[in-house]
Coordinates of N, CA, C and O in Angstrom, one line a residue:
M20 N 184.1 -44.2 35.3 CA 184.4 -43.7 34.0 C 184.0 -42.2 34.0 O 183.0 -41.8 34.5
T21 N 184.8 -41.4 33.3 CA 184.5 -40.0 33.2 C 184.4 -39.5 31.8 O 184.9 -40.1 30.9
D22 N 183.6 -38.5 31.6 CA 183.5 -37.9 30.3 C 184.2 -36.5 30.3 O 184.9 -36.2 31.2
A23 N 184.1 -35.7 29.2 CA 184.8 -34.5 29.1 C 184.4 -33.5 30.1 O 185.1 -32.6 30.5
V24 N 183.2 -33.5 30.6 CA 182.7 -32.6 31.6 C 183.1 -32.9 33.0 O 183.5 -32.0 33.8
G25 N 183.0 -34.1 33.3 CA 183.3 -34.5 34.7 C 182.9 -35.9 35.0 O 182.8 -36.7 34.1
S26 N 182.7 -36.2 36.2 CA 182.3 -37.6 36.6 C 180.9 -37.9 36.2 O 180.0 -37.0 36.3
L27 N 180.6 -39.1 35.9 CA 179.2 -39.5 35.6 C 178.4 -39.6 36.9 O 177.2 -39.6 36.8
D28 N 179.1 -39.8 38.0 CA 178.4 -40.0 39.3 C 177.7 -38.7 39.8 O 176.7 -38.7 40.4
T29 N 178.4 -37.5 39.5 CA 177.8 -36.3 40.0 C 177.1 -35.5 38.8 O 177.8 -35.3 37.8
P30 N 175.9 -35.1 39.0 CA 175.2 -34.4 37.9 C 175.7 -33.0 37.8 O 176.2 -32.4 38.7
D31 N 175.6 -32.5 36.5 CA 176.0 -31.1 36.3 C 175.0 -30.2 37.0 O 173.9 -30.5 37.3
A32 N 175.5 -28.9 37.2 CA 174.6 -28.0 37.9 C 173.4 -27.6 37.0 O 172.3 -27.3 37.6
Q33 N 173.5 -27.6 35.7 CA 172.4 -27.3 34.9 C 171.4 -28.4 34.8 O 170.3 -28.2 34.4
D34 N 171.8 -29.6 35.1 CA 170.9 -30.7 35.1 C 169.9 -30.8 36.3 O 168.9 -31.4 36.2
E35 N 170.3 -30.1 37.4 CA 169.5 -30.2 38.6 C 168.3 -29.3 38.4 O 168.4 -28.1 37.9
V36 N 167.2 -29.7 38.7 CA 165.9 -29.0 38.6 C 165.4 -28.6 40.0 O 165.2 -29.5 40.8
T37 N 165.3 -27.4 40.2 CA 164.8 -26.9 41.5 C 163.4 -26.4 41.3 O 163.2 -25.3 40.7
E38 N 162.4 -27.1 41.8 CA 161.0 -26.7 41.7 C 160.5 -26.1 42.9 O 159.4 -25.7 43.0
S39 N 161.4 -26.0 44.0 CA 160.9 -25.4 45.2 C 160.8 -23.9 45.1 O 160.0 -23.3 45.8
K40 N 161.5 -23.3 44.2 CA 161.4 -21.8 44.0 C 160.3 -21.6 42.9 O 160.4 -22.1 41.8
K41 N 159.3 -20.8 43.3 CA 158.3 -20.4 42.4 C 158.6 -19.0 41.9 O 159.1 -18.1 42.6
A42 N 158.3 -18.8 40.6 CA 158.5 -17.5 40.0 C 157.5 -16.5 40.6 O 156.3 -16.7 40.5
R43 N 158.0 -15.4 41.1 CA 157.1 -14.3 41.6 C 156.6 -13.5 40.4 O 157.3 -13.2 39.5
K44 N 155.4 -13.2 40.5 CA 154.8 -12.3 39.5 C 155.0 -10.9 39.9 O 154.7 -10.5 41.0
G45 N 155.5 -10.0 39.0 CA 155.6 -8.6 39.2 C 156.9 -8.2 39.9 O 157.2 -7.0 39.8
G46 N 157.6 -9.1 40.5 CA 158.8 -8.7 41.2 C 158.5 -7.7 42.3 O 157.5 -7.8 43.1
K47 N 159.4 -6.7 42.5 CA 159.2 -5.7 43.5 C 158.0 -4.8 43.2 O 157.4 -4.2 44.1
R48 N 157.7 -4.6 42.0 CA 156.6 -3.7 41.6 C 155.2 -4.3 42.0 O 154.3 -3.6 42.2
G49 N 155.2 -5.6 42.1 CA 153.9 -6.3 42.4 C 153.5 -6.1 43.8 O 152.3 -6.2 44.1
K50 N 154.4 -5.7 44.7 CA 154.0 -5.6 46.1 C 153.4 -4.2 46.4 O 152.7 -4.0 47.4
K51 N 153.7 -3.2 45.6 CA 153.3 -1.8 45.8 C 152.0 -1.5 45.1 O 151.8 -2.0 44.0
G52 N 151.2 -0.7 45.7 CA 150.0 -0.2 45.0 C 150.3 0.8 44.0 O 151.4 1.3 43.9
P53 N 149.3 1.2 43.2 CA 149.5 2.2 42.2 C 149.9 3.5 42.7 O 150.7 4.2 42.0
L54 N 149.3 3.9 43.8 CA 149.7 5.3 44.4 C 151.2 5.3 44.8 O 151.9 6.3 44.6
K55 N 151.6 4.2 45.4 CA 153.0 4.2 45.9 C 154.0 4.1 44.7 O 155.0 4.7 44.7
R56 N 153.6 3.4 43.6 CA 154.4 3.4 42.4 C 154.4 4.8 41.8 O 155.5 5.2 41.3
L57 N 153.3 5.5 41.8 CA 153.3 6.9 41.2 C 154.1 7.8 42.0 O 154.9 8.6 41.5
A58 N 154.1 7.7 43.3 CA 154.9 8.5 44.2 C 156.4 8.2 44.0 O 157.2 9.2 43.9
L59 N 156.7 7.0 43.8 CA 158.1 6.6 43.5 C 158.6 7.2 42.2 O 159.7 7.7 42.1
F60 N 157.7 7.1 41.2 CA 158.0 7.7 39.9 C 158.3 9.2 40.0 O 159.3 9.6 39.4
Y61 N 157.5 9.9 40.7 CA 157.7 11.4 40.8 C 159.0 11.7 41.7 O 159.7 12.6 41.4
R62 N 159.3 10.8 42.7 CA 160.5 11.0 43.4 C 161.7 10.8 42.5 O 162.7 11.5 42.6
Q63 N 161.6 9.8 41.6 CA 162.7 9.5 40.7 C 162.9 10.7 39.7 O 164.0 11.0 39.3
I64 N 161.8 11.3 39.3 CA 161.8 12.4 38.4 C 162.6 13.6 39.0 O 163.5 14.2 38.4
V65 N 162.2 13.9 40.3 CA 162.9 15.0 41.0 C 164.3 14.7 41.2 O 165.2 15.6 41.0
A66 N 164.7 13.4 41.5 CA 166.1 13.1 41.7 C 166.9 13.3 40.4 O 168.0 13.7 40.4
E67 N 166.3 12.9 39.2 CA 167.0 13.1 38.0 C 167.1 14.5 37.6 O 168.1 15.0 37.0
L68 N 166.1 15.3 37.9 CA 166.2 16.8 37.6 C 167.2 17.5 38.4 O 167.8 18.5 38.0
R69 N 167.5 17.0 39.6 CA 168.6 17.6 40.4 C 169.9 17.3 39.8 O 170.9 18.0 40.1
K70 N 170.1 16.2 39.0 CA 171.4 15.9 38.4 C 171.7 16.7 37.2 O 172.8 16.8 36.7
V71 N 170.6 17.4 36.7 CA 170.8 18.2 35.4 C 171.7 19.4 35.7 O 171.5 20.1 36.7
V72 N 172.6 19.6 34.7 CA 173.4 20.8 34.8 C 172.7 21.9 34.0 O 172.7 21.9 32.8
W73 N 172.1 22.9 34.7 CA 171.3 23.9 34.0 C 172.2 25.0 33.5 O 173.2 25.3 34.1
P74 N 171.9 25.6 32.3 CA 172.8 26.6 31.8 C 172.6 27.9 32.6 O 171.6 28.2 33.2
T75 N 173.7 28.7 32.5 CA 173.7 30.0 33.2 C 172.8 31.0 32.4 O 172.4 30.7 31.2
R76 N 172.5 32.1 32.9 CA 171.7 33.1 32.2 C 172.4 33.6 30.9 O 171.7 33.7 29.9
T77 N 173.7 33.8 31.0 CA 174.4 34.2 29.7 C 174.4 33.1 28.7 O 174.2 33.4 27.5
Q78 N 174.6 31.8 29.1 CA 174.5 30.7 28.1 C 173.1 30.6 27.5 O 173.0 30.4 26.3
L79 N 172.1 30.8 28.4 CA 170.7 30.7 27.9 C 170.4 31.8 26.9 O 169.8 31.6 25.8
T80 N 170.9 33.0 27.2 CA 170.7 34.1 26.3 C 171.5 33.9 24.9 O 170.9 34.1 23.9
T81 N 172.7 33.4 25.0 CA 173.4 33.1 23.8 C 172.7 32.0 23.0 O 172.6 32.2 21.7
Y82 N 172.3 30.9 23.6 CA 171.6 29.8 22.9 C 170.3 30.3 22.2 O 170.0 30.0 21.1
T83 N 169.6 31.1 23.0 CA 168.3 31.6 22.4 C 168.6 32.5 21.2 O 167.9 32.5 20.2
T84 N 169.6 33.4 21.3 CA 169.9 34.3 20.2 C 170.3 33.5 19.0 O 169.9 33.8 17.9
V85 N 171.1 32.5 19.2 CA 171.6 31.7 18.1 C 170.4 31.0 17.4 O 170.3 31.0 16.2
V86 N 169.5 30.5 18.2 CA 168.3 29.8 17.6 C 167.4 30.8 16.8 O 167.0 30.5 15.7
I87 N 167.2 32.0 17.4 CA 166.4 32.9 16.7 C 167.0 33.4 15.4 O 166.3 33.5 14.4
V88 N 168.3 33.7 15.4 CA 169.0 34.1 14.2 C 168.9 33.0 13.2 O 168.7 33.2 12.0
F89 N 169.1 31.7 13.6 CA 169.1 30.6 12.6 C 167.7 30.5 12.0 O 167.5 30.3 10.8
V90 N 166.6 30.6 12.8 CA 165.3 30.5 12.3 C 165.0 31.7 11.4 O 164.3 31.4 10.3
V91 N 165.4 32.9 11.7 CA 165.2 34.0 10.8 C 165.9 33.8 9.4 O 165.3 34.0 8.4
I92 N 167.1 33.3 9.5 CA 167.8 33.0 8.2 C 167.1 31.9 7.4 O 167.0 32.0 6.2
M93 N 166.6 30.8 8.1 CA 165.9 29.8 7.4 C 164.6 30.3 6.8 O 164.2 29.9 5.7
I94 N 163.9 31.2 7.5 CA 162.7 31.8 7.0 C 163.0 32.6 5.7 O 162.3 32.5 4.7
A95 N 164.1 33.4 5.8 CA 164.5 34.2 4.6 C 164.8 33.3 3.4 O 164.4 33.5 2.3
L96 N 165.5 32.2 3.7 CA 165.9 31.3 2.6 C 164.7 30.6 2.0 O 164.6 30.6 0.7
V97 N 163.8 30.1 2.8 CA 162.6 29.5 2.2 C 161.7 30.5 1.5 O 161.2 30.2 0.4
T98 N 161.7 31.8 2.0 CA 160.9 32.8 1.3 C 161.5 33.1 -0.1 O 160.8 33.2 -1.1
V99 N 162.8 33.2 -0.2 CA 163.5 33.5 -1.4 C 163.3 32.3 -2.4 O 162.9 32.6 -3.6
I100 N 163.4 31.1 -1.9 CA 163.2 29.9 -2.8 C 161.7 29.9 -3.3 O 161.4 29.7 -4.5
D101 N 160.8 30.2 -2.4 CA 159.4 30.2 -2.7 C 159.0 31.3 -3.7 O 158.3 31.0 -4.7
Y102 N 159.6 32.4 -3.5 CA 159.4 33.5 -4.4 C 160.0 33.2 -5.8 O 159.3 33.4 -6.8
G103 N 161.1 32.6 -5.9 CA 161.7 32.2 -7.1 C 160.9 31.2 -7.8 O 160.7 31.2 -9.1
L104 N 160.5 30.1 -7.1 CA 159.7 29.1 -7.7 C 158.3 29.6 -8.2 O 157.8 29.2 -9.2
D105 N 157.8 30.6 -7.5 CA 156.5 31.2 -7.9 C 156.7 31.9 -9.2 O 155.9 31.7 -10.1
H106 N 157.7 32.7 -9.3 CA 158.0 33.4 -10.6 C 158.3 32.4 -11.7 O 157.9 32.6 -12.9
A107 N 159.0 31.3 -11.4 CA 159.3 30.3 -12.5 C 158.1 29.7 -12.9 O 157.9 29.4 -14.1
A108 N 157.2 29.3 -12.0 CA 155.9 28.7 -12.4 C 155.1 29.7 -13.3 O 154.4 29.2 -14.3
K109 N 155.0 30.9 -12.9 CA 154.3 31.9 -13.7 C 154.9 32.1 -15.1 O 154.1 32.3 -16.1
Y110 N 156.2 32.0 -15.2 CA 156.8 32.1 -16.5 C 156.5 30.9 -17.4 O 156.3 31.1 -18.5
V111 N 156.6 29.7 -16.8 CA 156.4 28.5 -17.5 C 154.9 28.4 -17.9 O 154.6 28.0 -19.1
F112 N 154.0 28.6 -17.0 CA 152.6 28.3 -17.3 C 151.8 29.6 -17.7 O 150.6 29.5 -17.9
G113 N 152.5 30.7 -17.7 CA 151.9 31.9 -18.3 C 151.1 32.7 -17.4 O 150.2 33.4 -17.4

């Protein structure tokens, strides 16, 4: 007799329990000492930094100029608002 999954004579793959495999603790990291893991970490950092597309000198100058101009404009805006609120508070509270 068969059911919707298959034959009753053959068990499903999920029903089989394999206890011969024991779960390893730590995986690949568990085998290496802390100094080897640290060295691997730094090698991976260097490898990632080599993939970075660094800006050219002109791009860097342009970006720096844009940031400095933006910061100066924001400082001026906050100064004007602060000055205005200061005079408004002096007017209201005498």
